Coordinates of N, CA and C in Angstrom, one line a residue:
I1 N 30.4 68.7 -29.6 CA 31.7 69.1 -30.2 C 32.1 68.0 -31.2
L2 N 31.9 66.8 -30.9 CA 32.3 65.7 -31.8 C 31.4 65.7 -33.1
F3 N 30.1 66.0 -32.9 CA 29.2 66.1 -34.0 C 29.7 67.2 -35.0
S4 N 30.0 68.3 -34.4 CA 30.4 69.5 -35.2 C 31.7 69.1 -35.9
A5 N 32.7 68.5 -35.2 CA 34.0 68.2 -35.8 C 33.8 67.2 -37.0
S6 N 32.8 66.3 -36.9 CA 32.6 65.3 -37.9 C 31.6 65.8 -39.0
G7 N 31.2 67.1 -39.0 CA 30.4 67.6 -40.0 C 28.9 67.5 -39.8
H8 N 28.4 66.9 -38.7 CA 27.0 66.7 -38.4 C 26.5 67.9 -37.6
L9 N 26.3 69.0 -38.4 CA 26.1 70.3 -37.7 C 24.7 70.4 -37.1
T10 N 23.7 69.9 -37.8 CA 22.3 70.0 -37.3 C 22.1 69.3 -35.9
P11 N 22.5 68.0 -35.8 CA 22.4 67.4 -34.4 C 23.3 68.1 -33.4
A12 N 24.4 68.6 -33.9 CA 25.3 69.4 -32.9 C 24.6 70.6 -32.4
G13 N 23.9 71.3 -33.3 CA 23.2 72.5 -32.9 C 22.0 72.2 -31.9
I14 N 21.3 71.1 -32.3 CA 20.2 70.7 -31.4 C 20.7 70.3 -30.0
L15 N 21.8 69.7 -29.9 CA 22.4 69.3 -28.6 C 22.7 70.6 -27.8
V16 N 23.2 71.6 -28.5 CA 23.5 72.9 -27.8 C 22.2 73.4 -27.2
L17 N 21.1 73.4 -28.0 CA 19.8 73.9 -27.5 C 19.3 73.0 -26.4
A18 N 19.5 71.7 -26.4 CA 19.1 70.9 -25.3 C 19.9 71.2 -24.1
S19 N 21.2 71.6 -24.2 CA 22.0 72.0 -23.1 C 21.4 73.3 -22.5
Y20 N 21.0 74.2 -23.4 CA 20.4 75.4 -22.9 C 19.1 75.2 -22.1
I21 N 18.3 74.3 -22.6 CA 17.0 74.1 -21.9 C 17.3 73.4 -20.6
L22 N 18.2 72.5 -20.5 CA 18.5 71.8 -19.3 C 19.1 72.8 -18.3
D23 N 19.9 73.8 -18.8 CA 20.5 74.8 -17.9 C 19.5 75.6 -17.3
L24 N 18.3 75.8 -17.9 CA 17.3 76.6 -17.3 C 16.7 76.0 -16.0
F25 N 16.8 74.7 -15.9 CA 16.2 74.0 -14.8 C 17.1 73.4 -13.8
D26 N 18.4 73.4 -14.1 CA 19.4 72.7 -13.2 C 19.4 73.4 -11.8
G27 N 19.4 74.7 -11.8 CA 19.5 75.4 -10.5 C 18.2 75.2 -9.7
Y28 N 17.0 75.3 -10.4 CA 15.7 75.1 -9.8 C 15.6 73.7 -9.2
T29 N 16.1 72.7 -10.0 CA 16.1 71.3 -9.5 C 16.9 71.1 -8.3
A30 N 18.1 71.7 -8.3 CA 19.0 71.6 -7.1 C 18.4 72.2 -5.9
R31 N 17.7 73.3 -6.0 CA 17.1 74.0 -4.9 C 15.9 73.1 -4.4
R32 N 15.1 72.6 -5.3 CA 14.0 71.8 -4.9 C 14.4 70.5 -4.2
L33 N 15.6 70.0 -4.6 CA 16.1 68.7 -4.0 C 17.0 69.0 -2.8
H34 N 17.1 70.3 -2.4 CA 18.0 70.8 -1.3 C 19.4 70.3 -1.5
A35 N 19.8 70.3 -2.8 CA 21.2 69.8 -3.1 C 22.1 71.0 -3.6
S36 N 21.8 72.2 -3.3 CA 22.6 73.3 -3.7 C 23.9 73.3 -2.9
S37 N 25.0 73.6 -3.6 CA 26.3 73.6 -2.9 C 27.3 74.4 -3.7
E38 N 28.4 74.8 -3.1 CA 29.4 75.6 -3.8 C 30.1 74.7 -4.8
F39 N 30.2 73.4 -4.5 CA 30.8 72.5 -5.5 C 29.9 72.4 -6.7
G40 N 28.6 72.3 -6.5 CA 27.6 72.3 -7.6 C 27.7 73.5 -8.5
L41 N 27.9 74.7 -7.8 CA 28.0 75.9 -8.6 C 29.2 75.9 -9.5
Q42 N 30.3 75.5 -9.0 CA 31.5 75.4 -9.8 C 31.4 74.4 -10.9
L43 N 30.8 73.2 -10.6 CA 30.7 72.2 -11.6 C 29.7 72.7 -12.7
D44 N 28.7 73.4 -12.3 CA 27.7 73.9 -13.3 C 28.4 74.9 -14.2
S45 N 29.3 75.7 -13.7 CA 30.0 76.7 -14.6 C 30.9 75.9 -15.6
L46 N 31.5 74.9 -15.1 CA 32.4 74.1 -16.0 C 31.6 73.4 -17.1
V47 N 30.4 72.9 -16.8 CA 29.6 72.3 -17.8 C 29.1 73.3 -18.8
D48 N 28.7 74.5 -18.2 CA 28.2 75.6 -19.1 C 29.4 76.0 -20.1
M49 N 30.6 76.1 -19.6 CA 31.7 76.5 -20.4 C 31.9 75.5 -21.6
V50 N 31.7 74.3 -21.3 CA 31.9 73.3 -22.4 C 30.7 73.3 -23.4
S51 N 29.5 73.1 -22.8 CA 28.3 72.9 -23.6 C 27.7 74.1 -24.2
L52 N 27.9 75.3 -23.6 CA 27.3 76.5 -24.1 C 28.3 77.6 -24.4
G53 N 29.6 77.3 -24.3 CA 30.7 78.2 -24.7 C 31.5 77.6 -25.8
T54 N 32.1 76.5 -25.5 CA 33.0 75.9 -26.5 C 32.3 75.2 -27.6
A55 N 31.2 74.5 -27.3 CA 30.5 73.7 -28.3 C 29.9 74.7 -29.4
P56 N 29.2 75.8 -29.0 CA 28.7 76.7 -30.0 C 29.8 77.3 -30.8
A57 N 31.0 77.6 -30.2 CA 32.1 78.2 -31.0 C 32.6 77.2 -32.0
V58 N 32.7 75.9 -31.7 CA 33.1 74.9 -32.6 C 32.1 74.7 -33.7
L59 N 30.8 74.7 -33.3 CA 29.7 74.6 -34.3 C 29.8 75.8 -35.3
L60 N 30.0 77.0 -34.8 CA 30.0 78.2 -35.7 C 31.3 78.1 -36.6
F61 N 32.4 77.7 -36.1 CA 33.6 77.6 -36.9 C 33.5 76.5 -38.0
M62 N 32.9 75.4 -37.7 CA 32.7 74.3 -38.7 C 31.7 74.8 -39.7
H63 N 30.7 75.5 -39.3 CA 29.7 76.0 -40.3 C 30.4 77.0 -41.3
L64 N 31.2 77.9 -40.7 CA 31.9 78.8 -41.6 C 32.9 78.1 -42.5
Q65 N 33.5 77.0 -42.0 CA 34.4 76.2 -42.9 C 33.6 75.5 -44.0
S66 N 32.4 75.0 -43.7 CA 31.6 74.4 -44.7 C 31.1 75.3 -45.8
E67 N 31.0 76.6 -45.4 CA 30.5 77.7 -46.3 C 31.7 78.2 -47.1
G68 N 32.9 77.8 -46.9 CA 34.1 78.2 -47.6 C 34.9 79.3 -47.0
L69 N 34.5 79.7 -45.8 CA 35.2 80.8 -45.1 C 36.3 80.2 -44.2
T70 N 37.5 80.1 -44.8 CA 38.6 79.4 -44.0 C 39.7 80.3 -43.7
A71 N 39.5 81.6 -43.8 CA 40.6 82.6 -43.6 C 41.0 82.6 -42.1
W72 N 42.3 82.9 -41.9 CA 42.8 82.9 -40.6 C 42.2 83.9 -39.6
W73 N 41.7 85.0 -40.2 CA 41.1 86.1 -39.3 C 39.8 85.7 -38.7
T74 N 39.2 84.6 -39.1 CA 38.0 84.2 -38.4 C 38.3 83.6 -37.0
W75 N 39.5 83.1 -36.8 CA 39.8 82.4 -35.6 C 39.6 83.3 -34.3
P76 N 40.1 84.5 -34.3 CA 39.9 85.4 -33.1 C 38.5 85.5 -32.7
F77 N 37.6 85.7 -33.7 CA 36.2 85.9 -33.4 C 35.6 84.6 -32.8
V78 N 36.0 83.4 -33.3 CA 35.5 82.2 -32.8 C 36.1 81.9 -31.3
V79 N 37.4 82.2 -31.2 CA 38.0 82.0 -29.8 C 37.4 82.9 -28.8
M80 N 37.0 84.1 -29.3 CA 36.4 85.1 -28.4 C 35.2 84.6 -27.6
I81 N 34.5 83.7 -28.3 CA 33.2 83.2 -27.7 C 33.4 82.5 -26.3
P82 N 34.2 81.4 -26.3 CA 34.5 80.7 -25.0 C 35.2 81.6 -24.0
L83 N 36.1 82.5 -24.5 CA 36.8 83.4 -23.6 C 35.9 84.3 -22.9
A84 N 35.0 84.9 -23.7 CA 34.0 85.8 -23.1 C 33.0 85.0 -22.1
G85 N 32.7 83.8 -22.5 CA 31.9 83.0 -21.7 C 32.5 82.6 -20.3
A86 N 33.8 82.4 -20.4 CA 34.6 82.1 -19.2 C 34.6 83.3 -18.3
F87 N 34.8 84.5 -18.9 CA 34.8 85.7 -18.1 C 33.5 85.9 -17.4
R88 N 32.4 85.7 -18.2 CA 31.0 85.9 -17.7 C 30.8 85.0 -16.5
L89 N 31.2 83.7 -16.6 CA 30.9 82.7 -15.5 C 31.8 83.1 -14.3
A90 N 33.0 83.5 -14.5 CA 33.9 83.8 -13.3 C 33.3 85.0 -12.6
R91 N 32.8 86.0 -13.4 CA 32.3 87.2 -12.7 C 31.0 86.8 -12.0
F92 N 30.2 86.0 -12.6 CA 28.9 85.6 -11.9 C 29.2 84.9 -10.6
N93 N 30.2 84.0 -10.6 CA 30.5 83.2 -9.4 C 31.0 84.1 -8.2
L94 N 31.5 85.3 -8.6 CA 32.1 86.2 -7.6 C 31.1 87.3 -7.1
L95 N 30.0 87.4 -7.8 CA 29.0 88.4 -7.5 C 28.3 88.0 -6.1
P96 N 27.9 89.0 -5.3 CA 27.2 88.8 -4.1 C 25.8 88.3 -4.4
P97 N 25.1 87.6 -3.5 CA 23.7 87.2 -3.8 C 22.8 88.3 -4.2
K98 N 21.9 88.0 -5.1 CA 21.0 89.0 -5.6 C 20.0 89.5 -4.5
K99 N 19.7 90.7 -4.6 CA 18.6 91.3 -3.7 C 17.3 90.7 -4.0
T100 N 16.4 90.6 -3.0 CA 15.1 90.0 -3.3 C 14.4 90.9 -4.3
G101 N 13.8 90.2 -5.3 CA 13.0 90.9 -6.3 C 13.9 91.3 -7.5
N102 N 15.2 91.3 -7.4 CA 16.0 91.6 -8.6 C 16.3 90.3 -9.4
T103 N 15.8 90.2 -10.6 CA 16.0 89.0 -11.4 C 16.9 89.2 -12.6
D104 N 17.4 90.4 -12.7 CA 18.3 90.7 -13.8 C 19.6 90.0 -13.7
S105 N 20.3 89.8 -14.8 CA 21.6 89.2 -14.8 C 22.5 90.3 -15.4
V106 N 23.8 90.3 -14.9 CA 24.8 91.3 -15.3 C 25.5 90.8 -16.5
G107 N 25.1 91.4 -17.7 CA 25.7 90.8 -18.9 C 24.8 89.7 -19.5
L108 N 25.0 89.4 -20.7 CA 24.3 88.3 -21.3 C 24.8 87.0 -20.8
T109 N 23.9 86.1 -20.4 CA 24.4 84.8 -19.9 C 25.0 84.0 -21.0
I110 N 25.9 83.1 -20.6 CA 26.6 82.3 -21.5 C 25.6 81.3 -22.2
S111 N 24.6 80.9 -21.5 CA 23.6 80.0 -22.0 C 22.8 80.6 -23.1
T112 N 22.4 81.9 -22.9 CA 21.6 82.5 -24.0 C 22.5 82.9 -25.2
G113 N 23.8 83.3 -24.9 CA 24.7 83.5 -25.9 C 25.0 82.3 -26.8
G114 N 25.2 81.2 -26.2 CA 25.5 79.9 -26.9 C 24.3 79.5 -27.7
A115 N 23.1 79.6 -27.1 CA 21.8 79.3 -27.8 C 21.6 80.2 -29.0
T116 N 21.9 81.5 -28.9 CA 21.8 82.4 -30.0 C 22.6 82.0 -31.2
L117 N 23.9 81.6 -30.9 CA 24.8 81.2 -32.0 C 24.3 79.9 -32.6
A118 N 23.9 79.0 -31.8 CA 23.4 77.7 -32.3 C 22.2 77.9 -33.2
L119 N 21.3 78.7 -32.8 CA 20.1 79.0 -33.6 C 20.4 79.7 -34.9
A120 N 21.4 80.5 -34.9 CA 21.8 81.2 -36.2 C 22.3 80.1 -37.2
V121 N 23.1 79.2 -36.7 CA 23.6 78.1 -37.6 C 22.4 77.2 -38.0
L122 N 21.6 76.8 -37.1 CA 20.5 75.9 -37.4 C 19.5 76.6 -38.4
S123 N 19.3 77.9 -38.2 CA 18.4 78.6 -39.1 C 19.0 78.6 -40.5
D124 N 20.3 78.8 -40.6 CA 20.9 78.9 -41.9 C 20.9 77.5 -42.6
L125 N 21.0 76.4 -41.8 CA 21.0 75.1 -42.3 C 19.6 74.6 -42.8
T126 N 18.6 75.0 -42.1 CA 17.3 74.5 -42.3 C 16.4 75.3 -43.2
V127 N 16.7 76.5 -43.5 CA 15.9 77.4 -44.4 C 16.4 77.1 -45.8
P128 N 15.5 76.7 -46.7 CA 15.9 76.5 -48.1 C 16.2 77.8 -48.8
G129 N 17.0 77.7 -49.8 CA 17.4 78.9 -50.6 C 18.8 79.5 -50.2
E130 N 19.0 80.7 -50.5 CA 20.3 81.4 -50.2 C 20.6 81.4 -48.8
H131 N 21.9 81.1 -48.4 CA 22.3 81.1 -47.1 C 22.7 82.5 -46.7
L132 N 22.8 82.8 -45.4 CA 23.2 84.1 -44.9 C 24.7 84.3 -45.2
P133 N 25.0 85.6 -45.5 CA 26.4 85.9 -45.8 C 27.3 85.5 -44.6
E134 N 28.5 85.0 -44.9 CA 29.4 84.5 -43.8 C 29.7 85.6 -42.8
W135 N 29.8 86.8 -43.2 CA 30.2 87.9 -42.3 C 29.2 88.1 -41.2
T136 N 27.9 87.7 -41.5 CA 26.9 88.0 -40.4 C 27.2 87.1 -39.2
F137 N 27.7 85.9 -39.4 CA 28.1 85.1 -38.3 C 29.3 85.6 -37.5
I138 N 30.2 86.3 -38.2 CA 31.3 86.9 -37.5 C 30.8 88.1 -36.7
V139 N 29.9 88.9 -37.2 CA 29.4 90.0 -36.5 C 28.6 89.5 -35.3
L140 N 27.8 88.4 -35.5 CA 27.0 87.9 -34.4 C 27.9 87.4 -33.3
A141 N 29.0 86.7 -33.6 CA 29.9 86.2 -32.6 C 30.5 87.3 -31.8
F142 N 30.9 88.4 -32.5 CA 31.5 89.5 -31.9 C 30.5 90.2 -30.9
V143 N 29.3 90.4 -31.4 CA 28.3 91.1 -30.6 C 27.9 90.2 -29.3
V144 N 27.7 88.9 -29.5 CA 27.4 88.1 -28.4 C 28.5 88.1 -27.4
S145 N 29.8 88.0 -27.8 CA 30.9 88.0 -26.9 C 31.0 89.3 -26.1
I146 N 30.8 90.5 -26.8 CA 30.8 91.8 -26.1 C 29.7 91.9 -25.1
L147 N 28.5 91.4 -25.4 CA 27.3 91.4 -24.5 C 27.6 90.6 -23.3
M148 N 28.3 89.4 -23.4 CA 28.6 88.6 -22.3 C 29.5 89.2 -21.3
V149 N 30.5 90.0 -21.8 CA 31.4 90.7 -20.8 C 31.0 92.0 -20.4
S150 N 29.8 92.5 -21.0 CA 29.3 93.8 -20.6 C 28.6 93.8 -19.2
T151 N 28.3 95.0 -18.8 CA 27.5 95.1 -17.5 C 26.1 95.5 -17.7
I152 N 25.6 95.3 -19.0 CA 24.2 95.6 -19.3 C 23.3 94.6 -18.6
P153 N 22.3 95.1 -17.9 CA 21.4 94.2 -17.2 C 20.4 93.5 -18.2
F154 N 20.4 92.2 -18.1 CA 19.5 91.5 -19.0 C 18.4 90.9 -18.1
P155 N 17.1 91.1 -18.5 CA 16.0 90.6 -17.7 C 15.9 89.1 -17.8
S156 N 15.5 88.5 -16.7 CA 15.3 87.0 -16.7 C 14.0 86.7 -17.4
F157 N 13.9 85.4 -17.8 CA 12.6 85.0 -18.4 C 11.5 85.0 -17.4
F158 N 11.8 84.9 -16.1 CA 10.8 85.0 -15.1 C 10.1 86.4 -15.2
W159 N 11.0 87.4 -15.4 CA 10.4 88.8 -15.5 C 9.5 88.9 -16.7
I160 N 10.0 88.4 -17.8 CA 9.2 88.5 -19.1 C 7.9 87.8 -19.0
F161 N 7.9 86.6 -18.4 CA 6.7 85.8 -18.3 C 6.0 85.9 -16.9
S162 N 6.2 87.0 -16.3 CA 5.6 87.2 -14.9 C 4.1 87.4 -14.9
R163 N 3.6 87.8 -16.1 CA 2.1 88.0 -16.1 C 1.4 87.0 -17.0
K164 N 0.3 86.5 -16.6 CA -0.4 85.5 -17.4 C -0.8 86.0 -18.8
K165 N -1.3 87.2 -18.9 CA -1.7 87.8 -20.2 C -0.5 87.9 -21.1
T166 N 0.7 88.2 -20.5 CA 1.9 88.3 -21.3 C 2.3 86.9 -21.8
N167 N 2.1 85.9 -21.0 CA 2.4 84.5 -21.4 C 1.6 84.1 -22.6
I168 N 0.3 84.4 -22.5 CA -0.6 83.9 -23.6 C -0.2 84.7 -24.9
A169 N 0.0 86.0 -24.8 CA 0.4 86.8 -26.0 C 1.7 86.3 -26.6
L170 N 2.7 86.0 -25.8 CA 4.0 85.6 -26.3 C 3.9 84.2 -26.9
V171 N 3.2 83.3 -26.3 CA 3.1 82.0 -26.8 C 2.3 82.0 -28.1
S172 N 1.3 82.8 -28.2 CA 0.5 82.9 -29.4 C 1.3 83.5 -30.5
L173 N 2.1 84.5 -30.2 CA 2.9 85.1 -31.3 C 4.0 84.2 -31.8
F174 N 4.5 83.4 -30.8 CA 5.6 82.4 -31.2 C 4.9 81.4 -32.1
G175 N 3.7 80.9 -31.8 CA 3.0 80.0 -32.6 C 2.8 80.5 -34.0
V176 N 2.4 81.8 -34.1 CA 2.2 82.4 -35.4 C 3.5 82.5 -36.2
S177 N 4.6 82.8 -35.5 CA 5.9 83.0 -36.2 C 6.3 81.6 -36.7
I178 N 6.0 80.5 -36.0 CA 6.4 79.2 -36.5 C 5.6 78.9 -37.8
L179 N 4.3 79.3 -37.9 CA 3.5 79.1 -39.1 C 4.1 79.9 -40.2
V180 N 4.6 81.1 -40.0 CA 5.1 81.9 -41.0 C 6.4 81.4 -41.5
T181 N 7.3 81.0 -40.6 CA 8.6 80.4 -41.0 C 8.7 79.1 -40.3
T182 N 9.9 78.5 -40.3 CA 10.1 77.3 -39.6 C 10.6 77.5 -38.2
F183 N 10.7 76.4 -37.4 CA 10.9 76.4 -36.0 C 12.2 77.2 -35.6
F184 N 13.3 76.8 -36.1 CA 14.6 77.4 -35.7 C 14.7 78.8 -36.1
P185 N 14.3 79.3 -37.3 CA 14.4 80.7 -37.6 C 13.4 81.5 -36.7
A186 N 12.3 80.9 -36.4 CA 11.3 81.6 -35.5 C 12.0 81.8 -34.1
W187 N 12.6 80.8 -33.6 CA 13.3 80.9 -32.3 C 14.4 81.9 -32.3
F188 N 15.1 81.9 -33.4 CA 16.3 82.8 -33.6 C 15.8 84.2 -33.6
I189 N 14.7 84.5 -34.3 CA 14.1 85.8 -34.3 C 13.7 86.3 -32.9
W190 N 13.1 85.4 -32.2 CA 12.6 85.8 -30.8 C 13.8 85.9 -29.9
T191 N 14.9 85.2 -30.1 CA 16.1 85.4 -29.2 C 16.7 86.8 -29.5
N192 N 16.7 87.2 -30.8 CA 17.2 88.5 -31.1 C 16.3 89.6 -30.6
A193 N 15.0 89.3 -30.5 CA 14.1 90.2 -30.0 C 14.3 90.4 -28.5
Y194 N 14.7 89.3 -27.8 CA 15.0 89.4 -26.4 C 16.3 90.3 -26.2
L195 N 17.3 90.1 -27.0 CA 18.5 90.9 -26.9 C 18.2 92.4 -27.2
G196 N 17.3 92.6 -28.2 CA 16.9 94.0 -28.5 C 16.1 94.6 -27.3
L197 N 15.3 93.8 -26.7 CA 14.5 94.3 -25.5 C 15.4 94.7 -24.4
A198 N 16.4 93.9 -24.1 CA 17.4 94.2 -23.0 C 18.2 95.5 -23.3
L199 N 18.6 95.6 -24.6 CA 19.4 96.8 -24.9 C 18.6 98.1 -24.9
A200 N 17.3 97.9 -25.4 CA 16.4 99.1 -25.4 C 16.1 99.5 -24.0
R201 N 15.8 98.5 -23.1 CA 15.5 98.9 -21.7 C 16.7 99.5 -21.0
A202 N 17.9 99.0 -21.3 CA 19.1 99.6 -20.7 C 19.3 101.0 -21.2
G203 N 19.1 101.2 -22.5 CA 19.3 102.6 -23.0 C 18.2 103.5 -22.5
Y204 N 17.0 103.1 -22.3 CA 16.0 103.9 -21.7 C 16.3 104.3 -20.3
N205 N 16.7 103.3 -19.5 CA 17.1 103.6 -18.1 C 18.3 104.5 -18.0
K206 N 19.2 104.5 -19.0 CA 20.4 105.3 -19.0 C 20.0 106.8 -19.2
V207 N 19.1 107.1 -20.2 CA 18.7 108.4 -20.5 C 17.6 109.0 -19.7
R208 N 16.9 108.1 -18.9 CA 15.7 108.6 -18.2 C 16.1 109.6 -17.1

């Protein structure tokens, strides 16, 4: 947040991604150390709210400011991000334990939502040439916020990488995409592909 506020957007975005990666392993680490507790669950939600809800929102807002978009109407879209994240976390904490074998999450997780926004900004900052139109970030903020408060089932990465052949194929494709473009845009494209996969799967299950 301090990096974003002082105009250092690239390191700010990288720290958001670091928070995302650490968030993937905190629950696993707690279980392995037999340190899981209700206190830890609530503290984890508070940390996620700051590092993956508020920080990406500030990053996005400062990026829009640096691009010259200072209109008052951008504020609701930026504020919507941490509010939707708080709703998502509160709902998650009240849900009953998952049934064995069910790895889906109800709505987009705040961690993936925050990482998506950070990747969008980092992609815009690191790719040479014309920047993305400012309105695309507003639309992305709105879509991510709606997906977080939705009840659409999003598959876990465990489900996606549950097969060895799938792992090899995805890692290979990711490597090729980095060769075609740079790291952050490649990651951003794959994150959007994940969102598209979840929406397509939900739509298929709805009409099936």
